[in-house]
Coordinates of C-alpha atoms and ligand atoms in Angstrom, one line a residue:
M1 CA -100.0 33.2 90.2
I2 CA -102.6 31.0 88.8
K3 CA -101.3 28.0 90.8
K4 CA -101.5 30.1 93.9
Y5 CA -105.2 30.7 93.5
L6 CA -106.1 27.2 92.3
L7 CA -105.6 25.5 95.7
P8 CA -108.0 27.6 97.8
S9 CA -110.7 27.5 95.2
A10 CA -110.5 23.8 94.9
I11 CA -110.9 23.6 98.7
I12 CA -113.9 25.9 98.5
V13 CA -115.5 23.7 95.9
V14 CA -114.9 20.6 98.0
L15 CA -116.2 22.3 101.1
V16 CA -119.3 23.4 99.3
L17 CA -119.8 19.9 98.0
V18 CA -119.4 18.4 101.4
I19 CA -121.8 20.9 103.0
F20 CA -124.3 20.5 100.2
S21 CA -124.3 16.7 100.4
C22 CA -124.6 16.7 104.2
T23 CA -127.6 19.0 104.0
S24 CA -129.2 17.1 101.2
E25 CA -128.7 13.8 103.1
K26 CA -130.4 15.4 106.1
L27 CA -133.3 16.7 104.0
N28 CA -133.5 13.4 102.3
L29 CA -133.9 11.7 105.7
E30 CA -136.2 14.3 107.2
S31 CA -139.0 14.1 104.7
A32 CA -138.9 10.4 104.9
L33 CA -139.0 10.5 108.8
E34 CA -141.9 13.0 108.7
S35 CA -144.0 10.8 106.5
I36 CA -144.3 8.3 109.4
T37 CA -147.3 9.6 111.3
A38 CA -149.8 8.4 113.9
E39 CA -152.7 9.4 111.6
D40 CA -151.5 7.0 108.8
L41 CA -150.6 4.3 111.3
S42 CA -154.0 4.3 113.1
K43 CA -155.9 4.3 109.9
D44 CA -154.3 1.0 108.8
V45 CA -154.5 -0.5 112.3
A46 CA -158.2 0.2 112.3
I47 CA -158.7 -1.5 109.0
L48 CA -156.5 -4.6 109.8
S49 CA -158.3 -5.1 113.2
S50 CA -161.8 -4.3 112.1
D51 CA -164.5 -7.0 112.6
E52 CA -164.5 -7.3 108.8
S53 CA -161.0 -8.8 109.0
E54 CA -162.4 -11.6 111.1
G55 CA -159.5 -11.9 113.5
R56 CA -157.0 -12.7 110.6
A57 CA -156.7 -16.5 111.2
P58 CA -154.4 -18.3 108.7
A59 CA -156.3 -20.1 105.9
S60 CA -159.6 -18.2 106.5
K61 CA -161.7 -15.5 104.9
G62 CA -160.0 -13.1 107.2
E63 CA -156.6 -14.1 105.6
E64 CA -157.9 -13.4 102.1
K65 CA -159.1 -9.9 103.2
T66 CA -155.9 -9.1 105.1
I67 CA -153.4 -10.2 102.5
A68 CA -155.3 -8.5 99.7
F69 CA -155.2 -5.3 101.7
L70 CA -151.5 -5.6 102.3
K71 CA -150.7 -6.3 98.6
Q72 CA -152.9 -3.3 97.6
E73 CA -151.1 -1.0 100.1
F74 CA -147.6 -2.2 99.2
E75 CA -148.4 -1.7 95.5
K76 CA -149.9 1.7 96.1
V77 CA -146.8 2.9 98.0
G78 CA -144.7 1.8 95.1
L79 CA -143.0 -1.4 96.2
K80 CA -142.4 -4.3 93.8
P81 CA -143.5 -7.9 94.2
G82 CA -141.1 -9.5 96.6
N83 CA -141.3 -13.1 95.4
G84 CA -140.6 -13.1 91.6
E85 CA -143.8 -11.8 90.0
S86 CA -145.8 -12.3 93.2
Y87 CA -146.4 -10.5 96.4
F88 CA -147.0 -13.8 98.2
Q89 CA -145.1 -16.8 99.4
E90 CA -147.2 -19.8 99.9
V91 CA -146.8 -21.5 103.2
P92 CA -148.1 -25.1 103.2
M93 CA -149.6 -26.1 106.6
V94 CA -151.2 -29.1 108.2
V95 CA -153.8 -29.0 111.0
I96 CA -153.5 -32.0 113.3
T97 CA -156.2 -32.6 115.9
A98 CA -155.3 -35.3 118.4
D99 CA -158.1 -37.4 120.0
P100 CA -158.2 -36.2 123.7
Q101 CA -159.1 -39.8 124.8
A102 CA -155.4 -40.7 124.6
K103 CA -153.8 -42.3 127.7
L104 CA -150.2 -42.4 128.7
E105 CA -149.3 -45.8 130.2
I106 CA -146.1 -46.3 132.2
K107 CA -144.9 -49.8 133.2
G108 CA -141.9 -50.9 135.2
K109 CA -140.5 -52.2 138.5
G110 CA -143.7 -54.3 138.9
K111 CA -146.1 -51.3 138.6
V112 CA -148.4 -50.0 135.9
A113 CA -150.1 -46.6 135.8
Q114 CA -152.2 -44.6 133.3
F115 CA -152.2 -40.9 133.0
A116 CA -155.0 -38.7 131.6
Y117 CA -154.6 -36.4 128.6
G118 CA -155.0 -32.8 129.7
N119 CA -154.6 -32.8 133.4
E120 CA -151.6 -35.2 133.8
F121 CA -149.9 -35.0 130.4
M122 CA -150.2 -33.3 127.0
A123 CA -148.9 -34.8 123.8
T124 CA -149.0 -34.2 120.1
T125 CA -147.0 -35.3 117.0
L126 CA -145.6 -33.2 114.2
R127 CA -145.6 -36.3 112.0
V128 CA -148.4 -36.0 109.4
V129 CA -149.9 -39.5 110.1
E130 CA -153.3 -40.7 111.4
K131 CA -151.8 -42.8 114.1
S132 CA -148.6 -42.1 116.0
S133 CA -147.5 -44.2 119.0
L134 CA -145.0 -45.3 121.6
D135 CA -145.1 -49.0 122.2
N136 CA -143.3 -50.1 125.4
S137 CA -140.6 -47.5 124.7
E138 CA -137.8 -47.5 127.2
M139 CA -137.5 -44.3 129.2
V140 CA -134.3 -42.4 129.7
F141 CA -133.8 -39.3 131.9
V142 CA -131.5 -36.9 129.8
G143 CA -131.4 -34.0 132.2
Y144 CA -131.8 -30.8 130.2
G145 CA -131.6 -32.6 126.9
I146 CA -129.0 -30.2 125.6
I147 CA -126.0 -30.6 123.2
A148 CA -124.2 -27.2 123.2
P149 CA -120.7 -27.4 121.9
E150 CA -120.0 -23.7 122.8
Y151 CA -120.8 -24.4 126.4
N152 CA -119.0 -27.8 126.2
W153 CA -122.2 -29.5 127.2
N154 CA -123.6 -32.8 126.0
D155 CA -126.5 -34.5 127.9
Y156 CA -126.7 -37.3 125.3
E157 CA -123.0 -38.3 125.5
G158 CA -122.4 -42.0 125.7
I159 CA -126.1 -42.9 125.7
D160 CA -128.1 -44.4 122.9
V161 CA -131.7 -43.1 122.8
H162 CA -132.8 -44.6 119.5
G163 CA -136.4 -45.7 119.7
K164 CA -136.6 -44.6 123.4
T165 CA -138.5 -42.0 125.2
V166 CA -136.4 -39.2 126.7
V167 CA -137.6 -37.4 129.8
I168 CA -136.3 -33.8 129.9
L169 CA -136.1 -30.8 132.3
V170 CA -137.4 -27.5 131.1
N171 CA -135.1 -24.4 130.7
D172 CA -131.3 -24.7 131.1
P173 CA -128.6 -25.2 133.7
G174 CA -127.9 -21.4 133.8
F175 CA -131.4 -20.7 134.9
A176 CA -131.5 -23.6 137.3
T177 CA -128.4 -22.5 139.2
K178 CA -128.5 -18.7 138.5
D179 CA -124.8 -19.2 138.0
P180 CA -123.7 -16.4 135.5
E181 CA -120.8 -18.7 134.4
L182 CA -123.2 -21.5 133.3
F183 CA -124.9 -20.9 129.9
N184 CA -126.3 -17.4 130.0
G185 CA -127.0 -17.3 133.7
R186 CA -130.6 -16.4 134.6
A187 CA -131.4 -15.4 131.0
M188 CA -132.8 -18.3 129.0
T189 CA -130.8 -19.6 126.0
Y190 CA -132.4 -21.3 123.1
Y191 CA -131.3 -24.6 124.7
G192 CA -133.9 -23.9 127.4
R193 CA -136.8 -23.6 125.0
W194 CA -139.1 -26.6 124.7
T195 CA -138.9 -26.3 120.9
Y196 CA -135.2 -26.9 121.0
K197 CA -135.5 -30.0 123.3
F198 CA -137.9 -31.7 120.8
E199 CA -135.7 -30.9 117.9
E200 CA -132.6 -32.3 119.7
A201 CA -134.5 -35.5 120.8
A202 CA -135.5 -36.1 117.2
R203 CA -131.9 -35.6 116.0
Q204 CA -130.8 -38.2 118.6
G205 CA -133.3 -40.7 117.2
A206 CA -135.6 -40.7 120.2
E207 CA -139.1 -42.0 119.5
G208 CA -140.8 -40.0 122.3
A209 CA -139.8 -36.8 124.2
L210 CA -141.6 -35.7 127.3
I211 CA -140.7 -32.4 129.1
I212 CA -141.4 -32.1 132.8
H213 CA -143.4 -29.0 133.4
E214 CA -142.4 -26.7 136.3
T215 CA -144.1 -23.3 136.4
E216 CA -141.0 -21.1 137.2
P217 CA -138.5 -22.4 134.7
A218 CA -141.3 -22.7 132.0
A219 CA -142.4 -19.1 132.7
Y220 CA -146.1 -20.2 132.6
P221 CA -148.5 -22.5 134.5
W222 CA -149.7 -25.9 133.4
A223 CA -153.0 -24.3 132.2
V224 CA -151.1 -22.6 129.4
V225 CA -149.6 -25.9 128.2
K226 CA -152.9 -27.6 128.4
N227 CA -154.8 -24.8 126.5
S228 CA -152.3 -24.2 123.8
W229 CA -151.6 -27.9 123.1
S230 CA -155.3 -29.0 122.9
G231 CA -157.6 -28.6 119.9
P232 CA -156.4 -28.2 116.3
Q233 CA -152.6 -27.6 116.0
F234 CA -151.4 -25.8 112.9
N235 CA -147.9 -26.9 111.8
L236 CA -145.6 -26.6 108.8
T237 CA -145.2 -29.7 106.7
S238 CA -142.0 -30.8 105.1
E239 CA -141.0 -33.2 102.2
D240 CA -140.9 -36.1 104.6
D241 CA -144.2 -35.1 106.3
N242 CA -142.2 -34.5 109.4
L243 CA -141.4 -38.2 109.8
S244 CA -137.9 -37.2 111.1
R245 CA -139.6 -35.8 114.2
C246 CA -140.3 -37.9 117.3
A247 CA -143.5 -40.0 117.1
V248 CA -144.7 -38.3 120.3
E249 CA -143.7 -34.9 121.7
G250 CA -145.3 -33.8 125.0
W251 CA -145.3 -32.5 128.5
I252 CA -145.9 -34.2 131.8
T253 CA -147.0 -32.4 135.0
L254 CA -144.6 -32.2 137.9
E255 CA -147.0 -34.6 139.8
T256 CA -146.8 -37.2 137.0
A257 CA -143.0 -36.8 136.9
S258 CA -142.8 -37.3 140.7
W259 CA -144.6 -40.6 140.4
L260 CA -142.3 -41.7 137.6
F261 CA -139.1 -41.0 139.5
E262 CA -140.5 -42.5 142.7
I263 CA -141.3 -45.9 141.2
A264 CA -138.1 -45.8 139.2
G265 CA -136.3 -45.5 142.6
L266 CA -134.7 -42.2 141.6
N267 CA -134.5 -39.0 143.6
Y268 CA -135.9 -36.3 141.3
D269 CA -134.6 -33.3 143.3
E270 CA -131.1 -34.7 143.5
L271 CA -131.0 -35.6 139.8
K272 CA -132.2 -32.1 139.0
L273 CA -129.2 -30.7 140.8
S274 CA -126.7 -33.1 139.2
A275 CA -128.3 -32.4 135.7
A276 CA -127.3 -28.7 136.1
K277 CA -123.7 -29.6 136.7
P278 CA -121.1 -30.3 133.9
G279 CA -120.5 -34.0 133.3
F280 CA -124.0 -35.1 133.9
K281 CA -124.8 -38.5 132.2
G282 CA -128.2 -39.7 131.1
I283 CA -129.9 -42.3 133.2
P284 CA -132.1 -45.3 132.0
M285 CA -135.2 -45.2 134.3
G286 CA -136.2 -48.9 134.0
L287 CA -139.6 -47.8 132.8
K288 CA -141.5 -48.3 129.6
S289 CA -144.0 -45.9 128.0
S290 CA -146.9 -46.6 125.7
L291 CA -149.3 -44.0 124.1
T292 CA -151.3 -43.8 120.9
L293 CA -152.3 -40.6 119.3
N294 CA -155.2 -40.8 116.9
N295 CA -155.1 -37.7 114.7
T296 CA -157.4 -36.0 112.4
I297 CA -155.4 -34.4 109.6
K298 CA -156.3 -31.5 107.3
R299 CA -153.8 -30.0 104.8
T300 CA -154.2 -26.3 104.1
E301 CA -152.2 -23.3 103.0
S302 CA -151.5 -19.8 104.1
R303 CA -149.4 -17.0 102.7
N304 CA -146.6 -14.6 103.7
V305 CA -146.8 -11.2 102.0
V306 CA -143.5 -9.9 100.7
A307 CA -142.7 -6.7 98.9
L308 CA -139.4 -5.2 97.7
L309 CA -137.8 -1.8 97.3
P310 CA -134.7 -2.6 95.1
G311 CA -131.5 -1.0 96.2
S312 CA -129.7 1.6 94.0
E313 CA -126.1 0.2 94.4
R314 CA -126.1 -3.1 96.1
A315 CA -129.5 -4.5 95.1
D316 CA -128.4 -8.1 95.9
E317 CA -128.0 -7.2 99.6
Y318 CA -131.0 -7.0 101.8
I319 CA -132.5 -5.6 105.0
I320 CA -135.8 -7.2 106.1
Y321 CA -138.5 -5.6 108.1
M322 CA -141.1 -8.0 109.3
A323 CA -144.3 -8.3 111.3
H324 CA -146.9 -11.1 111.7
W325 CA -150.2 -10.3 110.1
D326 CA -152.1 -13.2 111.6
H327 CA -154.1 -13.6 114.8
F328 CA -156.6 -16.1 116.3
G329 CA -159.7 -15.6 114.1
I330 CA -163.1 -16.3 115.4
D331 CA -164.2 -18.6 118.2
P332 CA -167.9 -19.5 117.7
T333 CA -168.1 -21.1 121.1
L334 CA -167.6 -17.8 123.0
E335 CA -170.5 -15.8 124.5
G336 CA -170.6 -12.2 123.3
D337 CA -167.7 -11.0 121.2
Q338 CA -166.2 -13.9 119.3
I339 CA -163.7 -12.0 117.1
F340 CA -160.1 -11.9 118.1
N341 CA -159.3 -8.5 116.5
G342 CA -155.6 -8.5 117.5
A343 CA -155.3 -4.8 117.2
L344 CA -152.2 -4.3 119.3
D345 CA -151.0 -7.9 118.5
N346 CA -150.2 -7.4 115.7
A347 CA -152.2 -5.0 113.5
T348 CA -149.9 -2.3 114.8
G349 CA -146.7 -4.1 113.6
T350 CA -148.3 -4.9 110.3
A351 CA -149.5 -1.4 109.7
A352 CA -146.0 -0.2 110.6
L353 CA -144.6 -2.2 107.6
I354 CA -146.7 0.1 105.3
E355 CA -145.5 3.2 107.1
L356 CA -141.9 2.2 106.9
A357 CA -142.3 1.3 103.2
E358 CA -143.8 4.7 102.5
A359 CA -140.9 6.4 104.3
F360 CA -138.2 4.5 102.3
I361 CA -140.1 5.4 99.1
K362 CA -140.0 9.1 100.2
L363 CA -136.2 9.1 100.2
E364 CA -135.0 11.3 97.2
S365 CA -132.3 8.8 96.5
P366 CA -133.3 5.2 97.1
P367 CA -131.3 3.2 99.7
S368 CA -128.1 1.4 98.4
R369 CA -129.2 -2.0 99.6
S370 CA -132.6 -3.5 98.9
I371 CA -135.3 -3.3 101.6
V372 CA -137.7 -6.2 102.0
F373 CA -141.1 -5.8 103.7
L374 CA -142.3 -9.2 105.0
A375 CA -145.7 -9.8 106.6
V376 CA -145.7 -13.3 107.9
T377 CA -148.5 -15.7 108.7
G378 CA -149.0 -18.2 111.6
E379 CA -146.9 -16.6 114.3
E380 CA -149.6 -17.3 116.9
Q381 CA -149.4 -21.0 116.0
G382 CA -145.7 -21.2 116.5
L383 CA -143.8 -18.9 114.3
L384 CA -144.9 -20.8 111.2
G385 CA -144.7 -18.2 108.5
S386 CA -141.3 -16.9 109.6
G387 CA -140.1 -20.4 110.1
Y388 CA -141.2 -21.3 106.6
Y389 CA -139.4 -18.2 105.2
A390 CA -136.2 -19.0 107.1
A391 CA -136.3 -22.6 105.8
H392 CA -137.1 -21.4 102.2
P393 CA -135.5 -18.0 102.0
I394 CA -136.4 -15.9 99.0
Y395 CA -133.3 -13.8 99.6
P396 CA -130.0 -15.5 100.5
P397 CA -129.4 -15.4 104.3
A398 CA -125.7 -14.6 103.7
K399 CA -126.8 -11.5 101.7
T400 CA -129.3 -10.4 104.3
A401 CA -127.6 -7.8 106.4
A402 CA -130.2 -7.9 109.2
A403 CA -133.9 -8.6 110.0
I404 CA -136.0 -6.2 112.1
N405 CA -139.1 -7.6 113.7
M406 CA -142.1 -5.6 115.0
D407 CA -144.7 -7.4 117.2
A408 CA -147.0 -5.0 119.1
L409 CA -146.2 -1.3 119.1
N410 CA -146.3 1.2 122.0
I411 CA -149.8 2.6 122.5
Y412 CA -149.1 4.5 125.7
G413 CA -147.1 7.5 124.6
K414 CA -143.4 8.6 124.5
M415 CA -140.8 6.8 126.5
K416 CA -137.4 7.8 127.7
D417 CA -136.1 4.3 126.9
I418 CA -136.5 1.5 124.4
T419 CA -136.2 -2.2 125.2
V420 CA -134.0 -4.5 123.2
I421 CA -135.2 -8.1 123.6
G422 CA -132.1 -10.3 123.6
Y423 CA -129.8 -7.4 124.3
G424 CA -126.1 -8.5 124.2
N425 CA -126.7 -11.0 121.4
S426 CA -125.7 -9.1 118.3
E427 CA -124.0 -5.9 117.0
M428 CA -127.5 -4.6 116.3
D429 CA -127.4 -3.4 119.9
E430 CA -125.0 -0.6 118.8
Y431 CA -127.3 0.5 116.0
V432 CA -130.2 0.9 118.5
E433 CA -127.9 2.7 120.9
E434 CA -126.9 5.2 118.2
A435 CA -130.5 5.8 116.9
A436 CA -131.9 6.0 120.5
A437 CA -129.2 8.5 121.5
E438 CA -130.2 10.8 118.6
Q439 CA -133.7 10.8 120.1
G440 CA -132.4 11.5 123.6
R441 CA -133.4 8.0 124.7
R442 CA -131.5 5.1 126.3
V443 CA -131.5 1.4 125.6
R444 CA -132.9 -1.0 128.2
P445 CA -132.2 -4.7 128.1
D446 CA -135.1 -7.1 128.4
P447 CA -136.1 -6.9 132.1
T448 CA -137.3 -10.6 132.2
P449 CA -134.8 -12.5 130.0
E450 CA -135.6 -15.7 131.9
R451 CA -139.0 -15.8 130.0
G452 CA -137.2 -16.4 126.8
S453 CA -139.1 -13.7 124.8
F454 CA -136.2 -13.6 122.3
Y455 CA -137.3 -17.1 121.2
R456 CA -141.0 -16.3 121.0
S457 CA -141.5 -14.0 118.0
D458 CA -140.7 -14.0 114.3
H459 CA -137.2 -12.7 114.3
F460 CA -136.1 -16.0 116.0
P461 CA -136.2 -18.3 113.0
F462 CA -134.1 -15.7 111.2
A463 CA -131.6 -15.8 114.1
K464 CA -131.4 -19.6 113.8
Q465 CA -130.5 -19.1 110.2
G466 CA -127.6 -16.8 111.4
I467 CA -129.2 -13.6 110.2
P468 CA -128.7 -10.8 112.9
A469 CA -132.2 -10.2 114.1
L470 CA -133.4 -7.2 116.1
Y471 CA -136.5 -7.2 118.2
T472 CA -137.3 -4.1 120.2
S473 CA -140.3 -3.5 122.5
F474 CA -141.9 -0.8 124.6
G475 CA -139.6 1.1 126.8
I476 CA -141.1 1.5 130.3
D477 CA -139.9 4.9 131.5
H478 CA -142.8 7.0 130.3
V479 CA -141.9 10.7 129.7
E480 CA -144.8 12.0 131.8
H481 CA -145.8 9.1 134.1
G482 CA -142.6 7.2 134.8
E483 CA -142.0 3.4 135.0
K484 CA -144.7 2.2 137.5
W485 CA -147.5 3.7 135.5
T486 CA -146.3 1.9 132.3
Q487 CA -145.8 -1.4 134.1
A488 CA -149.3 -1.2 135.5
K489 CA -150.6 -0.5 132.0
L490 CA -148.7 -3.5 130.6
E491 CA -150.0 -5.8 133.3
E492 CA -153.5 -4.6 132.7
Y493 CA -153.2 -5.4 129.0
L494 CA -151.7 -8.9 129.7
A495 CA -154.4 -9.8 132.2
N496 CA -157.4 -8.4 130.3
H497 CA -156.7 -8.1 126.6
Y498 CA -153.7 -10.2 125.5
H499 CA -154.9 -12.9 123.2
K500 CA -158.5 -12.0 124.0
P501 CA -161.3 -10.6 121.8
S502 CA -161.0 -7.3 123.6
D503 CA -157.6 -6.6 122.0
E504 CA -159.4 -3.9 119.9
Y505 CA -158.4 -0.7 118.2
D506 CA -159.1 2.4 120.4
P507 CA -158.9 5.9 118.8
N508 CA -157.7 7.2 122.2
W509 CA -154.4 5.3 121.9
D510 CA -151.4 7.5 122.2
L511 CA -149.2 6.5 119.3
S512 CA -146.6 9.2 119.7
G513 CA -144.2 6.7 121.3
A514 CA -144.8 4.2 118.5
I515 CA -144.0 6.8 115.9
E516 CA -140.7 7.6 117.7
D517 CA -139.9 3.8 117.7
L518 CA -140.7 3.5 114.0
R519 CA -138.5 6.5 113.2
L520 CA -135.7 4.8 115.2
L521 CA -136.2 1.5 113.3
F522 CA -136.3 3.4 110.0
K523 CA -132.9 5.0 110.9
I524 CA -131.4 1.7 111.7
G525 CA -132.6 0.2 108.4
Y526 CA -131.4 3.3 106.5
R527 CA -127.9 3.1 108.2
L528 CA -127.7 -0.6 107.3
S529 CA -128.7 0.1 103.8
T530 CA -125.8 2.6 103.3
E531 CA -123.1 0.4 104.8
S532 CA -121.1 -2.2 103.0
T533 CA -120.3 -4.3 106.0
F534 CA -122.6 -7.0 107.6
P535 CA -123.4 -6.9 111.3
N536 CA -122.8 -10.2 113.2
W537 CA -123.7 -12.0 116.4
K538 CA -121.5 -11.5 119.4
E539 CA -118.9 -14.0 120.6
G540 CA -120.5 -16.8 122.6
T541 CA -124.0 -16.6 121.2
E542 CA -125.6 -19.7 119.8
F543 CA -126.2 -18.1 116.3
K544 CA -122.7 -16.9 115.5
A545 CA -121.3 -20.2 114.1
K546 CA -124.0 -20.3 111.4
R547 CA -123.4 -16.7 110.4
D548 CA -119.7 -17.1 110.3
A549 CA -120.0 -20.2 108.1
D550 CA -122.4 -18.4 105.7
M551 CA -120.1 -15.4 105.4
K552 CA -117.1 -17.6 104.8
A553 CA -119.0 -19.5 102.1
V554 CA -119.9 -16.3 100.3
K555 CA -116.2 -15.1 100.4
E556 CA -115.1 -18.4 98.9
K557 CA -117.8 -18.9 96.3
P558 CA -119.6 -15.5 95.8
E559 CA -121.4 -16.6 92.6
N560 CA -123.4 -19.3 94.6
H561 CA -125.0 -16.6 96.6
T562 CA -126.3 -14.2 93.9
P563 CA -130.0 -14.7 93.3
Ligands
ZN1 ZN1 -147.7 -11.0 118.2

């Protein structure tokens, strides 16, 4: 008799426990989600983008105010210092200003020509030296300048470029041909980014690297190259003062390139076509380049802000939320408003870190894995703070489940969709799909993947380290106004406020869509924190090999990877 009644009561106990734990899990999440509010978010955005923050330039008074505020808020919320005893990670930087009087001289085939800095070429060096030059350096056309084993592609094969100057096409063969079978078709791969081309040229021992500018494959006109490459250039330093980089890295205009190919007796258009086909071989141009850059060098320092919520069960595994706190500071040469407040870009993302931290603290039971909140510096100068963190990780990359980047939140109201920049790259896509479906929204791939947006914000240095990195952006299908309305708003912002002093906080912003996005990103981080598996890159992406190698190393020697 007793036995007969034991079974059902045991089932009831189990059922009650299951129901109880489900509801408590739900309640646990709900109070955390509800703590993410537009009111809190806008308060912090207003502070971060106020004139008192002076445009948040790295290594300025604005930096001191900004990082002190972030430390104070992270502390107040209840996070621990994220770098040992400190909330800061020091990021050594160097500011190099090249003398704009520099001339590029090309000699060969009985001709000599000089090109002017600014309108005909732009050049800089990452080497921390007062003088950096090319001296009659032989020029070699290396096509797209790509070595990509996964695409079975090597533009440097059988050609020695040591001490030489390589001339390189921008973007990649997939974009050039629009052939979906080549690279990633129309979507830019990292091999198409100019940053990659300079890195590869240096690895090959080239002394100089010049990229030929063309507006369509570069995704911006020459004016953008000219403006962003002139004046003081912030860079990271390294132990060798970047001496392993090329002596000269630069761009030439299409007009300059046309002249070069013409006197070299080469047909530029034909070579461009053959460079986009497998089996292309580099071509010595029979020309020599000379150029001297006289640099003014200033060493300085900025800081990433990093805070930690330790996990309850697997504290040595991490999920990183990040956003860049920096912007362009003050330009005293401007008439009228001189402060680049950077309210949307990226006071919104930075304030979101505080909101998400607060939400995770609100959870009744803390997440199993640790959550890291990382506000990085120097994004606007070339992903410097995130690049520094990726090269000097505080938490082992192989123990970092994923990184989630926020750069400019939605200020236009609720959307029926959410954009994943770099959709198709990693298993993070599925996390977004699930969280978006719970909100009745759908996922939209980046509508302009040829612009290479995936390579242009702070998640990218993490991707290069193999860490699955998620970067979402505004959806465009507005709940009330539809797609055209949102696109017009975005275009208006890009034309009038993007990277301008008028990117200011407006109390009339509709942050309801941003709040939905933050709740979605919270859910993704929460799900990652409860899992024991690690997401990965998808087959065929340029980041998978690094991740696989890291995961294999951890399996073989786990003790090496515990902090
Ligand atoms: Zn930004």
